[in-house]
Short mmCIF file of C-alpha atoms in Angstrom, two decimals:
data_model
loop_
_atom_site.label_atom_id
_atom_site.label_comp_id
_atom_site.label_asym_id
_atom_site.label_seq_id
_atom_site.Cartn_x
_atom_site.Cartn_y
_atom_site.Cartn_z
CA MET A 94 -19.78 -4.18 7.11
CA ALA A 95 -22.21 -1.91 5.28
CA ASP A 96 -22.56 -2.42 1.55
CA GLY A 97 -24.18 -0.39 -1.19
CA ILE A 98 -21.56 2.35 -1.03
CA ASP A 99 -22.59 4.87 -3.68
CA GLU A 100 -22.94 8.60 -4.27
CA ALA A 101 -26.39 8.70 -2.63
CA LEU A 102 -25.05 7.17 0.58
CA VAL A 103 -22.13 9.60 0.70
CA ARG A 104 -24.47 12.57 0.18
CA ARG A 105 -26.64 11.41 3.10
CA LEU A 106 -23.66 10.90 5.39
CA VAL A 107 -22.11 14.25 4.54
CA ALA A 108 -25.43 16.13 4.88
CA ALA A 109 -26.10 14.60 8.28
CA GLN A 110 -22.63 15.01 9.81
CA PHE A 111 -20.99 17.84 7.84
CA PRO A 112 -23.87 20.08 6.70
CA HIS A 113 -21.45 22.85 5.66
CA TRP A 114 -20.27 20.52 2.86
CA ALA A 115 -23.73 19.23 1.95
CA GLY A 116 -24.01 21.26 -1.26
CA LEU A 117 -20.80 19.96 -2.79
CA ASP A 118 -20.85 17.60 -5.74
CA VAL A 119 -20.13 13.92 -4.99
CA ARG A 120 -18.55 11.59 -7.56
CA ARG A 121 -16.84 8.23 -7.25
CA VAL A 122 -13.08 7.91 -7.74
CA ALA A 123 -12.12 4.91 -9.87
CA SER A 124 -9.61 2.71 -8.06
CA ALA A 125 -8.27 -0.84 -8.08
CA GLY A 126 -7.87 -0.67 -4.29
CA THR A 127 -9.48 -3.42 -2.26
CA ASP A 128 -9.93 -1.74 1.14
CA ASN A 129 -11.69 1.60 0.76
CA ALA A 130 -14.13 3.38 -1.55
CA MET A 131 -13.33 7.01 -2.41
CA PHE A 132 -15.54 9.85 -3.58
CA ARG A 133 -14.59 13.37 -4.60
CA LEU A 134 -16.44 15.97 -2.54
CA GLY A 135 -16.34 19.20 -4.46
CA ASP A 136 -12.96 20.12 -5.90
CA ASP A 137 -10.84 20.07 -2.77
CA LEU A 138 -12.04 17.13 -0.64
CA VAL A 139 -12.29 13.35 -0.80
CA VAL A 140 -14.45 11.01 1.27
CA ARG A 141 -12.94 7.65 2.19
CA LEU A 142 -15.08 4.72 3.43
CA PRO A 143 -13.98 1.15 4.25
CA LYS A 144 -15.53 -1.43 1.92
CA ALA A 145 -13.91 -4.62 3.26
CA GLU A 146 -14.07 -6.26 6.68
CA TRP A 147 -10.29 -6.22 7.04
CA ALA A 148 -10.25 -2.44 6.49
CA ALA A 149 -12.17 -1.76 9.68
CA GLY A 150 -10.17 0.62 11.90
CA GLN A 151 -8.03 2.07 9.11
CA ILE A 152 -9.85 5.41 9.00
CA GLU A 153 -9.58 6.00 12.77
CA LYS A 154 -5.88 5.14 12.58
CA GLU A 155 -5.28 7.64 9.79
CA GLN A 156 -7.29 10.31 11.58
CA ARG A 157 -5.21 9.87 14.73
CA TRP A 158 -1.69 9.49 13.37
CA LEU A 159 -1.45 11.31 10.03
CA PRO A 160 -1.67 14.82 11.56
CA ARG A 161 1.27 13.90 13.83
CA LEU A 162 3.41 12.36 11.10
CA ALA A 163 2.66 14.58 8.09
CA PRO A 164 4.74 17.63 9.13
CA ALA A 165 7.92 15.53 9.21
CA LEU A 166 7.43 13.83 5.84
CA PRO A 167 9.12 15.14 2.66
CA LEU A 168 6.18 14.27 0.38
CA PRO A 169 2.57 15.45 0.65
CA VAL A 170 0.18 13.00 2.33
CA PRO A 171 -3.60 13.15 2.89
CA VAL A 172 -4.70 15.60 5.58
CA PRO A 173 -7.73 14.44 7.63
CA LEU A 174 -10.34 17.20 7.80
CA GLY A 175 -13.37 15.39 9.18
CA ALA A 176 -14.04 12.18 11.13
CA GLY A 177 -17.36 10.64 10.15
CA ALA A 178 -19.15 8.41 12.64
CA ALA A 179 -20.86 5.08 11.99
CA THR A 180 -24.62 5.27 11.44
CA GLU A 181 -27.52 2.95 10.63
CA ASP A 182 -26.78 3.73 6.98
CA PHE A 183 -23.08 2.86 7.22
CA ASP A 184 -21.74 0.83 10.12
CA GLN A 185 -18.09 1.96 10.11
CA PRO A 186 -16.26 5.21 10.81
CA TRP A 187 -15.32 7.10 7.64
CA GLY A 188 -13.29 10.20 6.88
CA VAL A 189 -13.00 13.38 4.86
CA TYR A 190 -9.55 14.42 3.63
CA GLY A 191 -7.98 17.13 1.55
CA TRP A 192 -7.76 16.10 -2.10
CA LEU A 193 -4.25 15.69 -3.50
CA SER A 194 -4.03 16.32 -7.22
CA GLY A 195 -2.26 13.91 -9.52
CA ALA A 196 -2.80 10.43 -10.93
CA ASP A 197 -1.69 7.17 -9.36
CA ALA A 198 1.56 5.71 -10.59
CA TRP A 199 -0.20 2.77 -12.23
CA ALA A 200 -2.50 4.93 -14.35
CA SER A 201 0.16 7.57 -14.97
CA PRO A 202 3.58 5.92 -14.59
CA VAL A 203 6.61 7.66 -13.17
CA THR A 204 8.99 8.68 -15.93
CA ASP A 205 11.67 10.23 -13.71
CA LEU A 206 12.52 7.07 -11.84
CA ALA A 207 15.77 8.41 -10.41
CA HIS A 208 13.88 11.23 -8.70
CA ALA A 209 11.26 8.77 -7.42
CA ALA A 210 13.92 6.44 -6.06
CA GLU A 211 15.56 9.17 -4.03
CA GLU A 212 12.28 10.72 -2.86
CA LEU A 213 10.90 7.38 -1.70
CA GLY A 214 14.13 6.66 0.12
CA ARG A 215 13.96 10.02 1.90
CA PHE A 216 10.29 9.43 2.69
CA GLY A 217 11.10 6.12 4.36
CA VAL A 218 13.95 7.61 6.39
CA ALA A 219 11.71 10.43 7.64
CA LEU A 220 8.87 8.06 8.51
CA ARG A 221 11.15 5.69 10.41
CA SER A 222 12.68 8.62 12.30
CA ALA A 223 9.32 9.68 13.77
CA ASP A 224 8.53 8.68 17.35
CA ALA A 225 6.76 5.30 17.16
CA THR A 226 5.72 5.20 20.83
CA GLY A 227 2.18 3.88 21.09
CA GLY A 228 1.89 3.26 17.36
CA PRO A 229 -0.23 0.30 16.23
CA ARG A 230 1.38 -2.73 14.66
CA SER A 231 1.37 -2.65 10.86
CA PHE A 232 -0.20 -5.65 9.18
CA ARG A 233 3.05 -5.87 7.21
CA GLY A 234 5.29 -4.98 10.15
CA GLY A 235 6.16 -8.57 11.01
CA ALA A 236 8.25 -11.12 9.20
CA VAL A 237 7.33 -11.81 5.61
CA THR A 238 7.41 -15.49 6.56
CA ALA A 239 4.53 -14.91 8.97
CA TRP A 240 2.45 -13.08 6.35
CA GLU A 241 2.95 -15.85 3.84
CA GLY A 242 0.87 -18.19 6.00
CA GLY A 243 1.32 -21.24 3.82
CA HIS A 244 -0.02 -19.67 0.62
CA LEU A 245 3.28 -19.36 -1.23
CA PRO A 246 3.76 -23.05 -2.12
CA LYS A 247 0.25 -23.18 -3.61
CA ALA A 248 0.90 -19.99 -5.55
CA VAL A 249 4.19 -21.34 -6.89
CA ALA A 250 2.56 -24.61 -7.90
CA ALA A 251 -0.26 -22.85 -9.75
CA LEU A 252 2.00 -20.36 -11.53
CA SER A 253 4.42 -23.13 -12.44
CA ALA A 254 1.59 -25.25 -13.85
CA ALA A 255 0.61 -22.25 -15.96
CA GLY A 256 4.15 -22.16 -17.36
CA LEU A 257 5.00 -18.81 -15.76
CA LEU A 258 7.93 -19.83 -13.57
CA ASP A 259 10.20 -22.68 -12.56
CA ALA A 260 8.94 -23.98 -9.23
CA SER A 261 12.31 -25.23 -7.97
CA THR A 262 13.94 -21.83 -8.61
CA ALA A 263 11.14 -19.97 -6.80
CA LEU A 264 11.13 -22.33 -3.82
CA ALA A 265 14.92 -22.14 -3.51
CA ALA A 266 14.64 -18.34 -3.40
CA TRP A 267 11.96 -18.65 -0.74
CA ASP A 268 14.23 -20.92 1.34
CA ARG A 269 16.83 -18.16 1.26
CA THR A 270 14.21 -15.70 2.49
CA LEU A 271 13.30 -18.04 5.35
CA ALA A 272 16.93 -18.05 6.47
CA LEU A 273 17.26 -14.26 6.74
CA PRO A 274 17.80 -12.70 10.17
CA ALA A 275 14.75 -10.99 11.65
CA TRP A 276 14.47 -7.29 12.51
CA ASP A 277 15.97 -7.09 16.02
CA ARG A 278 15.60 -3.39 16.76
CA ASP A 279 12.77 -1.30 18.16
CA PRO A 280 9.68 -1.12 15.95
CA VAL A 281 9.63 1.84 13.55
CA TRP A 282 6.87 3.41 11.47
CA LEU A 283 6.16 2.02 8.02
CA HIS A 284 3.52 2.91 5.44
CA GLY A 285 2.91 -0.76 4.78
CA ASP A 286 1.42 -0.49 1.28
CA LEU A 287 3.75 1.51 -0.98
CA LEU A 288 2.35 0.10 -4.20
CA PRO A 289 1.99 2.14 -7.43
CA GLY A 290 -1.71 2.73 -6.75
CA ASN A 291 -0.81 4.57 -3.55
CA LEU A 292 1.79 6.84 -5.14
CA LEU A 293 0.70 9.95 -7.02
CA THR A 294 2.49 11.45 -9.99
CA HIS A 295 2.46 14.83 -11.71
CA ASP A 296 4.19 15.35 -15.05
CA GLY A 297 5.93 12.01 -14.67
CA ARG A 298 7.38 12.75 -11.25
CA LEU A 299 6.43 11.32 -7.88
CA SER A 300 4.29 13.95 -6.14
CA ALA A 301 2.56 12.42 -3.08
CA VAL A 302 1.93 9.28 -1.02
CA ILE A 303 -1.65 8.28 -0.20
CA ASP A 304 -3.63 5.48 1.53
CA PHE A 305 -2.15 4.97 4.98
CA GLY A 306 -4.49 2.11 5.86
CA GLY A 307 -1.45 -0.13 6.39
CA LEU A 308 0.33 2.45 8.56
CA GLY A 309 1.87 1.02 11.68
CA THR A 310 5.07 -0.05 13.37
CA GLY A 311 7.41 -3.00 13.04
CA ASP A 312 10.08 -4.17 10.61
CA PRO A 313 10.38 -1.58 7.78
CA ALA A 314 11.31 -4.18 5.13
CA ALA A 315 7.87 -4.14 3.48
CA ASP A 316 8.33 -0.47 2.62
CA LEU A 317 11.08 -1.51 0.21
CA LEU A 318 8.50 -3.03 -2.17
CA PRO A 319 8.76 -0.07 -4.62
CA ALA A 320 12.26 -1.28 -5.50
CA TRP A 321 10.65 -4.16 -7.41
CA THR A 322 7.12 -2.90 -8.14
CA LEU A 323 8.13 0.51 -9.51
CA LEU A 324 11.86 0.89 -10.06
CA THR A 325 14.35 -0.68 -12.46
CA PRO A 326 17.72 -2.40 -12.00
CA ALA A 327 19.36 0.93 -12.86
CA THR A 328 17.42 3.00 -10.30
CA ARG A 329 17.06 0.39 -7.55
CA PRO A 330 20.52 1.19 -6.11
CA LEU A 331 19.53 4.86 -5.75
CA PHE A 332 16.56 3.83 -3.62
CA ARG A 333 18.70 1.44 -1.61
CA THR A 334 21.27 4.12 -0.83
CA ALA A 335 18.64 6.75 0.00
CA SER A 336 16.78 4.31 2.27
CA ARG A 337 19.80 3.92 4.58
CA LEU A 338 18.87 0.38 5.62
CA ASP A 339 21.17 -2.56 6.28
CA ASP A 340 21.73 -5.45 3.88
CA ALA A 341 19.54 -7.89 5.82
CA THR A 342 16.56 -5.51 5.74
CA TRP A 343 17.06 -4.97 2.01
CA SER A 344 17.09 -8.74 1.52
CA ARG A 345 13.88 -9.09 3.55
CA GLY A 346 12.38 -6.39 1.32
CA ARG A 347 13.26 -8.52 -1.70
CA GLY A 348 11.61 -11.43 0.10
CA TRP A 349 8.44 -9.31 0.42
CA ALA A 350 8.52 -8.60 -3.31
CA LEU A 351 8.93 -12.30 -4.05
CA CYS A 352 6.28 -13.55 -1.63
CA TRP A 353 3.72 -10.75 -1.99
CA GLY A 354 4.18 -10.87 -5.75
CA LEU A 355 3.68 -14.61 -6.13
CA VAL A 356 0.74 -14.90 -3.75
CA THR A 357 -1.04 -11.77 -5.02
CA ASP A 358 -0.49 -12.71 -8.67
CA TYR A 359 -2.01 -16.11 -7.94
CA TYR A 360 -4.90 -14.72 -5.86
CA TYR A 361 -5.98 -11.79 -8.06
CA GLY A 362 -4.77 -12.95 -11.45
CA ASP A 363 -6.26 -15.29 -14.03
CA THR A 364 -4.58 -18.46 -12.72
CA PRO A 365 -7.46 -20.61 -11.41
CA GLY A 366 -7.24 -22.17 -7.98
CA PRO A 367 -9.25 -22.94 -4.84
CA ASP A 368 -7.92 -19.87 -3.03
CA THR A 369 -8.18 -17.26 -5.78
CA ALA A 370 -10.35 -14.16 -5.55
CA PRO A 371 -13.99 -14.43 -6.68
CA THR A 372 -13.39 -11.36 -8.83
CA PRO A 373 -9.94 -10.96 -10.42
CA ASN A 374 -8.12 -7.66 -9.97
CA PRO A 375 -5.98 -7.27 -13.10
CA VAL A 376 -4.22 -4.14 -11.83
CA LEU A 377 -3.03 -5.72 -8.58
CA ALA A 378 -2.16 -8.92 -10.42
CA ALA A 379 -0.02 -6.99 -12.92
CA VAL A 380 1.79 -5.11 -10.13
CA ALA A 381 2.35 -8.39 -8.33
CA ARG A 382 3.75 -10.10 -11.40
CA ARG A 383 6.18 -7.27 -11.90
CA ALA A 384 7.26 -7.61 -8.26
CA TRP A 385 8.20 -11.28 -8.41
CA THR A 386 9.59 -11.19 -11.95
CA GLU A 387 11.91 -8.34 -10.94
CA ALA A 388 12.88 -9.92 -7.61
CA LEU A 389 13.37 -13.58 -8.58
CA PRO A 390 16.34 -13.08 -10.95
CA GLU A 391 18.25 -11.31 -8.17
CA TYR A 392 18.39 -14.57 -6.20
CA ALA A 393 20.54 -16.05 -8.93
#
């Protein structure tokens, strides 16, 4: 994977492959995201480049599928406007998209949570209703138990040692997640990463959904994460009703919030351990802690 992603690199790539945009100003977009680097290109465009090995292939996927899915979705999503090719300078495909105004829901929190709950529910219904024939598998489209991969017990032990949770309570909740029935219907589309950093707000209201790097097909339970990363006990039922999913899928969504929250809090937070990230990510860690602290009491 190419490194050294900066404004100079983006200017060279744009000048070589999209000369009609070569005169536009380039400036980095601050983000806590781990997969892609983003740069404003003029006022109306954004350049998106993978910065992690695991993000390889995300741009091509977005370029192929977003134009097909976007017309059916009730919220604005990024529109691909240019597919950049790999070069000696940068060894992965990259993309140019239309810029969507607004701030992410971490930096500028949603204040109208009832509106967000219903809009996110409608968004999920529309996405799942789209034809999924030929769609790639989402990295979160399988069972949460498969994603966990053995990391959850270590995360629970570390967070318990730090005095943040009761290990027996967390592991009992995880046992209940393990016992849930699996998705037994045809795969459907899911965004795969509906975290606050990938939701845009304007004047306190949800205004757009971005970053479809996790887009794919499978079990839609992971797309219920906003119930515990964004919403409150009072607005969670609105999202549940608007999502039109069965009780087992909702419970698997809670399992995602529990597992993703615990493991990500441990990995990106300030709890030391052999499997933690070399560089902490306080934003992701804070979102993760909210996820598991909102989800765990519901198991009682």
